[in-house]
PDB file of C-alpha atoms in Angstrom:
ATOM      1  CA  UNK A   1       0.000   0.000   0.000  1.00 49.00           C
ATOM      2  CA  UNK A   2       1.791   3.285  -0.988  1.00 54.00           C
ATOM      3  CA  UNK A   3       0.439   7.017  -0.452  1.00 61.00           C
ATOM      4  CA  UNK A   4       0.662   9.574  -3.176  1.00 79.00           C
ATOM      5  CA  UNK A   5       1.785  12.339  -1.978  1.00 88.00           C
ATOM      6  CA  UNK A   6       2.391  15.948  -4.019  1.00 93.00           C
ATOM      7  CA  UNK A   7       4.538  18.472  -2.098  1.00 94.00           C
ATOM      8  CA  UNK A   8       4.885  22.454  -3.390  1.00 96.00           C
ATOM      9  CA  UNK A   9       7.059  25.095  -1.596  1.00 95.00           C
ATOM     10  CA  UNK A  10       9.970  24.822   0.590  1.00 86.00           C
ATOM     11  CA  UNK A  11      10.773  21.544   2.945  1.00 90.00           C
ATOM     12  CA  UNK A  12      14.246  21.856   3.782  1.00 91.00           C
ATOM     13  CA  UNK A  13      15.742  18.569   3.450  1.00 89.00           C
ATOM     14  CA  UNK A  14      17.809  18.896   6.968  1.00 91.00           C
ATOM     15  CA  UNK A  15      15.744  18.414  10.319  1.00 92.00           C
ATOM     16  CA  UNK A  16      15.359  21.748  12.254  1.00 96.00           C
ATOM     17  CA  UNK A  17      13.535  22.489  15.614  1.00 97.00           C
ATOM     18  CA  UNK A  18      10.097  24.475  14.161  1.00 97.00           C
ATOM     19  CA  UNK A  19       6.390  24.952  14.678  1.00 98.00           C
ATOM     20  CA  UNK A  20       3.723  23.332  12.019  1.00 97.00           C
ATOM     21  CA  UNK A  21       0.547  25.060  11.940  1.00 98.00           C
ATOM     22  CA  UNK A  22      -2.024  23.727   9.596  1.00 98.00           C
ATOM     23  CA  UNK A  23      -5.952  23.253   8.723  1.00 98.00           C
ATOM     24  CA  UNK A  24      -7.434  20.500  10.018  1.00 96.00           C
ATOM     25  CA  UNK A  25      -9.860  18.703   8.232  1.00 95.00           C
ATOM     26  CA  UNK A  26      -9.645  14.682   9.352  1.00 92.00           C
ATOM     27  CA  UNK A  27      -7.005  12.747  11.577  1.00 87.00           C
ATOM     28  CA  UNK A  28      -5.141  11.512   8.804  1.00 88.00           C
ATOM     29  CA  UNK A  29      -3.399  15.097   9.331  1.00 91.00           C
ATOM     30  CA  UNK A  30      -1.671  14.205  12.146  1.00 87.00           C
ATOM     31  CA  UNK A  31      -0.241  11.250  10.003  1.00 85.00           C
ATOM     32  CA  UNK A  32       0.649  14.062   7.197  1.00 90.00           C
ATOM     33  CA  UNK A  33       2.956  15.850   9.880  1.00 91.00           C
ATOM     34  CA  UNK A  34       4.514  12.040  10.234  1.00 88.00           C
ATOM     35  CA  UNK A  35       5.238  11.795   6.338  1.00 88.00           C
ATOM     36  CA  UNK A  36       7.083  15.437   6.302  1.00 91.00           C
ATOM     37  CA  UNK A  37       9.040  14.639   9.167  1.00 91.00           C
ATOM     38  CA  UNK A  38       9.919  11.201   7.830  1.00 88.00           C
ATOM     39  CA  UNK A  39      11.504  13.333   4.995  1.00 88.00           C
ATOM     40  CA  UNK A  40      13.905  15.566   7.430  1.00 90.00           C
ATOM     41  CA  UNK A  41      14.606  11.963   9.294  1.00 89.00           C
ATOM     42  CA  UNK A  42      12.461  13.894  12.528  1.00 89.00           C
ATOM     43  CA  UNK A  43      10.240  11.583  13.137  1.00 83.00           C
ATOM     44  CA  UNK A  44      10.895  10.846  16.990  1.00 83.00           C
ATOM     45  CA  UNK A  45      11.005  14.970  17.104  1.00 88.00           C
ATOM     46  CA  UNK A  46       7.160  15.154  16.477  1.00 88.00           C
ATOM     47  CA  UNK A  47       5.355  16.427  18.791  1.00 89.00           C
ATOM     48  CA  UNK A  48       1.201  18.011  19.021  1.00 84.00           C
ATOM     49  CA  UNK A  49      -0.602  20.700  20.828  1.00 83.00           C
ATOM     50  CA  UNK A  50      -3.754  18.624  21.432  1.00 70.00           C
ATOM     51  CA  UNK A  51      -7.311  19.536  22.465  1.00 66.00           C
ATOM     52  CA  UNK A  52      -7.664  18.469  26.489  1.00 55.00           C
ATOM     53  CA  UNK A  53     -10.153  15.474  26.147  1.00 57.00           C
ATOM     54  CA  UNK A  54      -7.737  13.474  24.176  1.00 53.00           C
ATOM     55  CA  UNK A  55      -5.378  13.071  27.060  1.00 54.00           C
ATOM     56  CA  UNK A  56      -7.906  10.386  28.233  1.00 51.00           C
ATOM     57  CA  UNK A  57      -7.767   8.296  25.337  1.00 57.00           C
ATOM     58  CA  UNK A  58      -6.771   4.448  26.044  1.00 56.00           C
ATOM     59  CA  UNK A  59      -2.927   4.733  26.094  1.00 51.00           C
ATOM     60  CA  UNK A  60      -2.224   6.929  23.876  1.00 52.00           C
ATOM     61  CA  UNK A  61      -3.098   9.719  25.815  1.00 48.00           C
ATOM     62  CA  UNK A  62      -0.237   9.090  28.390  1.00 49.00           C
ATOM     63  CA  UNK A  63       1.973   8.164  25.574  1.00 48.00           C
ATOM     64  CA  UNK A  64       1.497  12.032  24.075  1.00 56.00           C
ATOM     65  CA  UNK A  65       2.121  13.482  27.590  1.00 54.00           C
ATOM     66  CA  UNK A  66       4.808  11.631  27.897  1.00 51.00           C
ATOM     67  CA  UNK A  67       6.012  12.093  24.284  1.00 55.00           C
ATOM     68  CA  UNK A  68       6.357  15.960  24.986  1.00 54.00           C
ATOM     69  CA  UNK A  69       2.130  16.828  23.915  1.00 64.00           C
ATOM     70  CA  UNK A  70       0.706  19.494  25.193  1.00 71.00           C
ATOM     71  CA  UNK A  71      -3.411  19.674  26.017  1.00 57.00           C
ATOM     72  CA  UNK A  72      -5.422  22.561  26.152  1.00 66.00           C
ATOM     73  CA  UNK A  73      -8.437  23.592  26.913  1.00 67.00           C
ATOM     74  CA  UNK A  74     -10.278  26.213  25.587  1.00 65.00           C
ATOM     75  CA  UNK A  75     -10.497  30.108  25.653  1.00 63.00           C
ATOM     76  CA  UNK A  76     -10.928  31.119  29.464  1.00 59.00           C
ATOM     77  CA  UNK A  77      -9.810  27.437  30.418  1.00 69.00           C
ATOM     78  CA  UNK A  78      -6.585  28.002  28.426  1.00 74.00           C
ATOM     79  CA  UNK A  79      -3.513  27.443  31.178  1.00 82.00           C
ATOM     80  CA  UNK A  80      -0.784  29.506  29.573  1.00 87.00           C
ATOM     81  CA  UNK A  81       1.715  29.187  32.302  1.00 90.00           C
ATOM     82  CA  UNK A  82       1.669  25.097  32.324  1.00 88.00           C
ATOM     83  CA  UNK A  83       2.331  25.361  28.637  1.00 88.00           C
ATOM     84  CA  UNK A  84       5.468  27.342  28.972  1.00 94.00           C
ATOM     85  CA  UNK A  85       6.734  25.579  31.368  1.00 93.00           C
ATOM     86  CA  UNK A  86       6.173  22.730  29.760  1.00 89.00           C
ATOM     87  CA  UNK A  87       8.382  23.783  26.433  1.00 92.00           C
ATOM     88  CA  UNK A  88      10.531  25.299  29.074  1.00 95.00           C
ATOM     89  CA  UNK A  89      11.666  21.945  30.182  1.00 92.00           C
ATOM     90  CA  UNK A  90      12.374  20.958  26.824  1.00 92.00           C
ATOM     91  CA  UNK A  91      14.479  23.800  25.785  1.00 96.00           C
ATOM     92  CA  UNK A  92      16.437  22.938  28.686  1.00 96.00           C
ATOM     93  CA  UNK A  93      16.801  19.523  27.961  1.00 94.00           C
ATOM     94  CA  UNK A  94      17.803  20.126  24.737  1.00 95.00           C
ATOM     95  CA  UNK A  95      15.185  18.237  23.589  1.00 92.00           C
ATOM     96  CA  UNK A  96      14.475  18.829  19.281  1.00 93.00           C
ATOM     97  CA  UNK A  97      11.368  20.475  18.065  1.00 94.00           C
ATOM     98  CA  UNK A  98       9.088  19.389  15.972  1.00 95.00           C
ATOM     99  CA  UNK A  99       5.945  20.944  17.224  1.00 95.00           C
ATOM    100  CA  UNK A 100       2.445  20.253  14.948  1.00 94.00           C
ATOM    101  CA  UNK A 101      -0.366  23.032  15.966  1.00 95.00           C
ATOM    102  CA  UNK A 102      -3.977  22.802  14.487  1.00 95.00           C
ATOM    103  CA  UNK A 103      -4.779  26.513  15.123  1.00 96.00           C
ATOM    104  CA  UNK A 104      -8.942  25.965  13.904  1.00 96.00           C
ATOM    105  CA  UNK A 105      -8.927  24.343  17.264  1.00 89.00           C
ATOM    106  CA  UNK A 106     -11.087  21.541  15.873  1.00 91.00           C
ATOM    107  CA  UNK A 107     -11.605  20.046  12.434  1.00 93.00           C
ATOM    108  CA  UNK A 108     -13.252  21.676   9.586  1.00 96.00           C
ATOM    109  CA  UNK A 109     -16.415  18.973   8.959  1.00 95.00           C
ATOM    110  CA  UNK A 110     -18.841  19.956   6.149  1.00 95.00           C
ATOM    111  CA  UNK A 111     -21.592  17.892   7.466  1.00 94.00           C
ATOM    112  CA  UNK A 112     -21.349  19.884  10.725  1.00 95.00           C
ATOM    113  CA  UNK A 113     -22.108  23.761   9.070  1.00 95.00           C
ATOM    114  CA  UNK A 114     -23.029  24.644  12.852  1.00 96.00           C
ATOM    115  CA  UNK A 115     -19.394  25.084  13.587  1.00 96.00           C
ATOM    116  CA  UNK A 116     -18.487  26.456  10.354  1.00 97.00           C
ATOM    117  CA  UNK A 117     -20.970  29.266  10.413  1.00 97.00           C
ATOM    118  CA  UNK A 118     -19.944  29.831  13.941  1.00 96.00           C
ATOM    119  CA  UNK A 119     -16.712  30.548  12.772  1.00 97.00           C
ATOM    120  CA  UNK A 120     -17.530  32.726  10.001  1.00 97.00           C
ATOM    121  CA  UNK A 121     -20.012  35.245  12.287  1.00 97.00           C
ATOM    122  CA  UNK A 122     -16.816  35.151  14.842  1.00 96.00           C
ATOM    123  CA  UNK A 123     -14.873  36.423  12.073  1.00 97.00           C
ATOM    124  CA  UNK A 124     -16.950  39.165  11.053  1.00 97.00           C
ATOM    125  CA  UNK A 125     -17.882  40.296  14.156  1.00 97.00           C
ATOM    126  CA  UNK A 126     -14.143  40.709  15.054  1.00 95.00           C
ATOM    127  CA  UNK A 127     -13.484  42.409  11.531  1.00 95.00           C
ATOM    128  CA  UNK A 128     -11.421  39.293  10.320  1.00 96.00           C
ATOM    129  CA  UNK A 129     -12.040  38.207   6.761  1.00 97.00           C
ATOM    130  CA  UNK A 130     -14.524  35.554   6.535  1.00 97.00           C
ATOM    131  CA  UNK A 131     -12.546  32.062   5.461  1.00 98.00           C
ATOM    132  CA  UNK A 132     -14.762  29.464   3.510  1.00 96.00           C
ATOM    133  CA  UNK A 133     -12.500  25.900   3.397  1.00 97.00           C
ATOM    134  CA  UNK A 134     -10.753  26.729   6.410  1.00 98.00           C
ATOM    135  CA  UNK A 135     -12.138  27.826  10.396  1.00 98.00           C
ATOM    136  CA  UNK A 136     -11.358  31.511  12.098  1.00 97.00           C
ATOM    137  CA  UNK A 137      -7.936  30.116  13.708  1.00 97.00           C
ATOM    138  CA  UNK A 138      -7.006  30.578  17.474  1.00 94.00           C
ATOM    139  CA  UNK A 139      -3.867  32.419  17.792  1.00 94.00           C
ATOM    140  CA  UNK A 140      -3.942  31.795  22.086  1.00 93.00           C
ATOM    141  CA  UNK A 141      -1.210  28.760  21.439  1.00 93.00           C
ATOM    142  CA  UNK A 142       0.793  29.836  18.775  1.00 96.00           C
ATOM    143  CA  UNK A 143       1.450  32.847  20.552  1.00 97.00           C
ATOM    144  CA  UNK A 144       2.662  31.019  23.659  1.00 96.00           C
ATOM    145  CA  UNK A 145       4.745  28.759  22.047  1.00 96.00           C
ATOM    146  CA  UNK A 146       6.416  31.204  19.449  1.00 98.00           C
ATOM    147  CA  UNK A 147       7.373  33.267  22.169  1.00 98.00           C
ATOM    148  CA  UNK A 148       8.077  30.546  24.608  1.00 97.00           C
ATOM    149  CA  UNK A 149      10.680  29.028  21.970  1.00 97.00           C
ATOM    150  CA  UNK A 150      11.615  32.085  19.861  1.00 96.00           C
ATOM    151  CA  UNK A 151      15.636  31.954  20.108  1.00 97.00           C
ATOM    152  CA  UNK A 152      15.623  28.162  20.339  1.00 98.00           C
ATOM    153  CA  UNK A 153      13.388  27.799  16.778  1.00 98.00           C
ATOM    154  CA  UNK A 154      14.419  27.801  13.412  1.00 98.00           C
ATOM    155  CA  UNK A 155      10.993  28.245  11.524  1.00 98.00           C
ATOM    156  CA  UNK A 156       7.736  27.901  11.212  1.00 98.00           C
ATOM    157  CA  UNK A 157       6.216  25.620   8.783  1.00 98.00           C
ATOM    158  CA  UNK A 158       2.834  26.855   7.865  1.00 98.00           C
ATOM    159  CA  UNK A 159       1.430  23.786   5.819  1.00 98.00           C
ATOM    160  CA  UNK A 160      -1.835  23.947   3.889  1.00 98.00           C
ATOM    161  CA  UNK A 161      -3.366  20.054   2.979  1.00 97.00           C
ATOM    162  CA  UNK A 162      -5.769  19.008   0.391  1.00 97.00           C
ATOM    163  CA  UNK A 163      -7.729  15.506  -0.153  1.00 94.00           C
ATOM    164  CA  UNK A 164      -8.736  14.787  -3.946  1.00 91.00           C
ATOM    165  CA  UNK A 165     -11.943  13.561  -4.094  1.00 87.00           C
ATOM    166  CA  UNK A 166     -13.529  15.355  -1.237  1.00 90.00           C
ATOM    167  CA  UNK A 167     -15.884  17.135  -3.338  1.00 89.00           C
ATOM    168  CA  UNK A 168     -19.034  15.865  -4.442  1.00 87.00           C
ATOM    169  CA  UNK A 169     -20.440  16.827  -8.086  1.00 83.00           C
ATOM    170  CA  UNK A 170     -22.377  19.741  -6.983  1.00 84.00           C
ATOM    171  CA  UNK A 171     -18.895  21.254  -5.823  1.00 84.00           C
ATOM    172  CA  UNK A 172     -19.843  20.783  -2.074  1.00 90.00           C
ATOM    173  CA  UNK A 173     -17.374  19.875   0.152  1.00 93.00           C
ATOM    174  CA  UNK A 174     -17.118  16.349   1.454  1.00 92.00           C
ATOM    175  CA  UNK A 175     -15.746  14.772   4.676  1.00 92.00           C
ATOM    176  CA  UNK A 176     -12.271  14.269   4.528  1.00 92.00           C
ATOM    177  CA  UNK A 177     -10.810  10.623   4.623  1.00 87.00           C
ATOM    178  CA  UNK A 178     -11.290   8.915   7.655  1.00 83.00           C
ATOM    179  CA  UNK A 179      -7.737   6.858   9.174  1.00 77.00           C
ATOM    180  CA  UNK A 180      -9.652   3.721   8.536  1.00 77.00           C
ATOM    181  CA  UNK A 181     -10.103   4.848   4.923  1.00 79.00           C
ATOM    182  CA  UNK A 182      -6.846   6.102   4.259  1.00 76.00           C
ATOM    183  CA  UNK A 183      -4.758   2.862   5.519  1.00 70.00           C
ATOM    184  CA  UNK A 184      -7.531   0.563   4.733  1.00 69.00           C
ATOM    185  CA  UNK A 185      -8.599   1.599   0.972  1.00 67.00           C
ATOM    186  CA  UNK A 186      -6.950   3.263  -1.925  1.00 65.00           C
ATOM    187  CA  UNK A 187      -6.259   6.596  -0.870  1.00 65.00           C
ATOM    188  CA  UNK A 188      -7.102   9.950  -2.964  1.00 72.00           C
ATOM    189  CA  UNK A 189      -4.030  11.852  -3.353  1.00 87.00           C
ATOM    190  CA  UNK A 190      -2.733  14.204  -0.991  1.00 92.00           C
ATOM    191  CA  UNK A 191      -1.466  17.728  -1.645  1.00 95.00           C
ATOM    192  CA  UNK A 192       0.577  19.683   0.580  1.00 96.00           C
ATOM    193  CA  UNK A 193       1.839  23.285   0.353  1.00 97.00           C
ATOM    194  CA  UNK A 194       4.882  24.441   2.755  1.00 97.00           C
ATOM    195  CA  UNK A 195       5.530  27.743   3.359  1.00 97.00           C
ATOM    196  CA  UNK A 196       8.581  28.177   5.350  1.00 97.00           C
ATOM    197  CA  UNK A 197       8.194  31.461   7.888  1.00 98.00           C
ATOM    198  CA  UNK A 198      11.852  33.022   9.334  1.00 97.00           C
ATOM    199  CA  UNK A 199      10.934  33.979  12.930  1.00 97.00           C
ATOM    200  CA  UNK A 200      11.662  37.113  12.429  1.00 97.00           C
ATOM    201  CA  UNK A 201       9.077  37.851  10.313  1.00 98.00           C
ATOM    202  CA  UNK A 202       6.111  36.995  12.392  1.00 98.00           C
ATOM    203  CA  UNK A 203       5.076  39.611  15.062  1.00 98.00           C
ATOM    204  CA  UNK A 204       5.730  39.411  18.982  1.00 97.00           C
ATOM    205  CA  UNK A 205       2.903  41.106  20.369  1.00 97.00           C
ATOM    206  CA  UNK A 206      -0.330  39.043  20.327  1.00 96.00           C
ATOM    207  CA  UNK A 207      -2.565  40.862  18.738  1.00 96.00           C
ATOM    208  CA  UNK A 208      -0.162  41.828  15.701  1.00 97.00           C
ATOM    209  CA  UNK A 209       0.112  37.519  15.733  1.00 98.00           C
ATOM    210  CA  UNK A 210      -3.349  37.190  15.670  1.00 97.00           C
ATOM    211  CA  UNK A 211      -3.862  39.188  12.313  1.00 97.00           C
ATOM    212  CA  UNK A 212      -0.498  37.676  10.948  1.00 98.00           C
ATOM    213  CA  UNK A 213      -2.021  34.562  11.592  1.00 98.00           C
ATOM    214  CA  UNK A 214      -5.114  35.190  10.375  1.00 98.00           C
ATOM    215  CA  UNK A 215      -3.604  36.369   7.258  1.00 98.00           C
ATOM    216  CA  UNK A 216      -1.966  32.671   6.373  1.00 98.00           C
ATOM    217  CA  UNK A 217      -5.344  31.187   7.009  1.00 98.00           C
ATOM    218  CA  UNK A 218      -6.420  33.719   4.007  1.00 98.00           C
ATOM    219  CA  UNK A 219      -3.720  32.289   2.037  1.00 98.00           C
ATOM    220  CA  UNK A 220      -4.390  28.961   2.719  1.00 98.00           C
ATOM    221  CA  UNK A 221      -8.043  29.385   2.138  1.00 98.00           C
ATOM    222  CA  UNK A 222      -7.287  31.402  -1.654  1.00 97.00           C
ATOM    223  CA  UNK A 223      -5.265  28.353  -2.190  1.00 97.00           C
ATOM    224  CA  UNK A 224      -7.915  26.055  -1.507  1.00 97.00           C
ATOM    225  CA  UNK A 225     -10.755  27.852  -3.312  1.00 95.00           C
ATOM    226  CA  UNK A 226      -8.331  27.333  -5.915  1.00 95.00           C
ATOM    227  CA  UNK A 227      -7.863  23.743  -5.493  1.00 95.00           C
ATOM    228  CA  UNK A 228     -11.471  23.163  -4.730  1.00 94.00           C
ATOM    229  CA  UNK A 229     -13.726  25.566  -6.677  1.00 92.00           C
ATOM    230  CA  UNK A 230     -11.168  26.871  -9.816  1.00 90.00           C
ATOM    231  CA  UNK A 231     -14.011  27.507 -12.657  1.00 88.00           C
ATOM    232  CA  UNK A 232     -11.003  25.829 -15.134  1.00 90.00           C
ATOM    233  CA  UNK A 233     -11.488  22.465 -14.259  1.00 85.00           C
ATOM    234  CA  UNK A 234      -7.413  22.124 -15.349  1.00 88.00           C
ATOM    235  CA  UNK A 235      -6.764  23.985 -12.386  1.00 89.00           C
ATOM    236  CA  UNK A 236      -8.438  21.868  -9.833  1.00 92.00           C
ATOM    237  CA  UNK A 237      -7.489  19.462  -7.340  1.00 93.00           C
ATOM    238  CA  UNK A 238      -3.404  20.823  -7.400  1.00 94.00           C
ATOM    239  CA  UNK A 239      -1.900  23.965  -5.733  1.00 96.00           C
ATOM    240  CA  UNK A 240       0.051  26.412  -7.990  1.00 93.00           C
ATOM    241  CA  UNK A 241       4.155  26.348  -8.646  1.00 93.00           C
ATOM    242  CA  UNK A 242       5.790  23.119  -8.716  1.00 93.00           C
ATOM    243  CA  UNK A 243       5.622  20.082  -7.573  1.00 92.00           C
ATOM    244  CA  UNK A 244       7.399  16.904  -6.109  1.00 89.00           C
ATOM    245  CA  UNK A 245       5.434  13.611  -6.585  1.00 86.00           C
ATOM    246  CA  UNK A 246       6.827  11.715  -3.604  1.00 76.00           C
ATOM    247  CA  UNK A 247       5.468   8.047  -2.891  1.00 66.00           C
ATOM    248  CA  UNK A 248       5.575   6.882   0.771  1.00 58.00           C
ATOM    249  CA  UNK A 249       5.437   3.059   0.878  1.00 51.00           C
ATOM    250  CA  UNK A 250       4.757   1.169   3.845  1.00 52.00           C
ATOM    251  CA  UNK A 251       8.113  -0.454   3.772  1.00 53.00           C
ATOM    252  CA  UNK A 252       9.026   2.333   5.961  1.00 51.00           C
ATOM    253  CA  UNK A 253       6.667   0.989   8.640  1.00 48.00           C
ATOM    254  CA  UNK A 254       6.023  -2.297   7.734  1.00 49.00           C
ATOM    255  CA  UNK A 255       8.942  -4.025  10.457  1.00 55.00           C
ATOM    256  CA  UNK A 256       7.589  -2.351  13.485  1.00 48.00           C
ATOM    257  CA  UNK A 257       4.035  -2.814  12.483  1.00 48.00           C
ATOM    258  CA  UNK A 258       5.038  -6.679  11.890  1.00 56.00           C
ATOM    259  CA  UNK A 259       6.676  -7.164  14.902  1.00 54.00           C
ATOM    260  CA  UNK A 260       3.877  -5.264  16.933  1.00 51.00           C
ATOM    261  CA  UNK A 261       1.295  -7.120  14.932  1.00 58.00           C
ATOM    262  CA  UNK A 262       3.034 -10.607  16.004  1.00 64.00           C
ATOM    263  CA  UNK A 263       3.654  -9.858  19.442  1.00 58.00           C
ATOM    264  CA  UNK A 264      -0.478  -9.147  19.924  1.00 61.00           C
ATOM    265  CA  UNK A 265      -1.322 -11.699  17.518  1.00 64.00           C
ATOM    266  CA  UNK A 266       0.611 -14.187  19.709  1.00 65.00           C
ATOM    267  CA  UNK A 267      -1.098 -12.702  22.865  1.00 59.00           C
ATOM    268  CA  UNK A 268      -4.263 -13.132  21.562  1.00 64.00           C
ATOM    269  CA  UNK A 269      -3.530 -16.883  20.581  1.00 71.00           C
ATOM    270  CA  UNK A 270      -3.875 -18.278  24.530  1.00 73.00           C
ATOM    271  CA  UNK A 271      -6.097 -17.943  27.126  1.00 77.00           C
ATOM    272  CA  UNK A 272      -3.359 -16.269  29.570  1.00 75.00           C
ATOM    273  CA  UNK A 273      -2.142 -14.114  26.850  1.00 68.00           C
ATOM    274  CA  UNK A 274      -6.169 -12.764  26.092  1.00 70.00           C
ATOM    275  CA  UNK A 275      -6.300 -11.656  29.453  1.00 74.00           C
ATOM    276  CA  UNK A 276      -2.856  -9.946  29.752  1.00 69.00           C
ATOM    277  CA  UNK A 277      -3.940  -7.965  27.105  1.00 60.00           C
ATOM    278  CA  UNK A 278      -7.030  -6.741  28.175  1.00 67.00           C
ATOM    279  CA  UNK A 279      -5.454  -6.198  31.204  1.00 68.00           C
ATOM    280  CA  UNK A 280      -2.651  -4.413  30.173  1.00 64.00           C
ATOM    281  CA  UNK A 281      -5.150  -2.482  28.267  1.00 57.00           C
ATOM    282  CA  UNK A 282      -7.162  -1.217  31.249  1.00 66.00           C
ATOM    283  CA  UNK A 283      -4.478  -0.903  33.944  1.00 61.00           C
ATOM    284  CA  UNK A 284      -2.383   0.610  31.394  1.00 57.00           C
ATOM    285  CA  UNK A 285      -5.273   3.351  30.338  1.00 51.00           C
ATOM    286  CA  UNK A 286      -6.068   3.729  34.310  1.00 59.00           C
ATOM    287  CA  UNK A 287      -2.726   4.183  34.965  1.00 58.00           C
ATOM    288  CA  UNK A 288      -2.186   6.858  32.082  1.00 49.00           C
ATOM    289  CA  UNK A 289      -5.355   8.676  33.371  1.00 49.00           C
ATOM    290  CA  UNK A 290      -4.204   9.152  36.259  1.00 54.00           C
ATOM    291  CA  UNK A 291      -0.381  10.268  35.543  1.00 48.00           C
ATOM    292  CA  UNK A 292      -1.430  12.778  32.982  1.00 44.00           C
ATOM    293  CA  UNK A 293      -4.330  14.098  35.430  1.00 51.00           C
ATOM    294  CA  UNK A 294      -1.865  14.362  38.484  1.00 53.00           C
ATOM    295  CA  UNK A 295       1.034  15.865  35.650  1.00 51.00           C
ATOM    296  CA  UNK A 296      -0.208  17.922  33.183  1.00 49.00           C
TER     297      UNK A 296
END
């Protein structure tokens, strides 16, 4: 099974400590953050500002706490000083960057127009310009960690992805491929822009970050009205300048997935080796509740 992937813009080809804001449409976009960091041999660097209810998530939640994630909550909720301590501790232990922020706070799902709409009125009532593929983005942890990590960053990566096939024949937006979908079946391909920011050019001061930030979200949404709605039909479904066509095989993955898939399958094979796993399974999530709740 191999993914199709197109890349535009500038990925450096050497692994540097930086900040990946992109949209969010489907969690197969935490697995596109994976690919590109595959490419600059940083995948053990990766790391995700995540939205607070994931932390209780079987396992895994305990594994991104411990991984160097960072949960939030939202707006009032929002514990700023826990976050930058939290980078804090990894500047100091040296500890390289690869930090993936979804600043729409939450995906961008056409068959919920609720939150869409929400977002748009937000936008206008704050004088922003009103964004149609793409949500009003939160600038709250951006801002923290830019400024937490300025003099130990080397960029920002602002990334802009696009699924073929996720629009139906009236030119409506469709869901996004689901991870079931997109390891399971044969995947549209997957576009990805990179835009690669100097610090130096974004703005300190919060509010100036906000606007700068909303301002990529405009350029990422005029690149996907391209993409998406282009009235020439030979401009659809690609982003402009050139391209790499870059195939990611599973050959990459394929021993640790075998030797994790053998190890369960052979757990699973005895009576004593069912019940290890389902207990691992619930001590282990009890366990990670209860370390992430008592260290954030």
């Amino acid at each position: 099974h191999t993914f199709f992937v197109i890349i535009y813009g500038d990925l450096p080809k050497n692994k540097e400590n930086v900040i990946y804001l992109s949209n969010h449409q489907c969690t197969v976009d935490w697995i596109i953050a994976d690919m590109l960091a595959i490419r600059q041999n940083a995948l053990g660097h990766v790391r995700y500002v995540l939205k607070d209810g994931l932390k209780w998530l079987p396992l895994y939640g305990w594994y991104f706490s411990q991984h160097g994630g960072v949960y939030v909550k939202r707006s009032a909720k929002f514990n700023e000083k826990e976050m930058r301590e939290k980078f804090r501790a990894q500047m100091k232990a040296e500890t390289p960057m690869y930090l993936v922020i979804f600043p729409e706070g939450t995906r961008y799902n056409p068959e919920i127009p609720k939150v869409i709409a929400d977002s748009q009125s937000f936008a206008e009532k704050e004088g922003l310009a009103i964004l149609k593929h793409v949500l009003t983005p939160r600038v709250k942890a951006t801002h923290v960690a830019i400024d937490t990590m300025k003099n130990y960053l080397d960029a920002v990566y602002d990334v802009t992805v696009a699924y073929e096939g996720t629009v139906d024949h009236k030119g409506q937006r469709k869901l996004a491929p689901s991870m079931t979908e997109f390891l399971c079946k044969e995947c549209p391909r997957v576009h990805i822009f990179i835009d690669r920011i100097e610090l130096k050019d974004i703005p300190e001061e919060q509010m100036y970050m906000r606007r700068w930030l909303h301002e990529r979200f405009e350029i990422k949404d005029k690149l996907l009205i391209e993409f998406y709605d282009a009235k020439d039909s030979k401009r659809r479904n690609k982003f402009p300048g050139k391209s790499v066509h870059s195939k990611l095989s599973l050959k990459k993955t394929l021993p640790s997935l075998l030797f994790l898939g053998g190890l369960t399958a052979s757990m699973l094979l005895t009576e004593s080796g069912r019940k290890l796993y389902v207990k691992t399974w619930i001590y282990g999530t009890l366990i990670g509740c209860l370390w992430v709740s008592i260290k954030p």
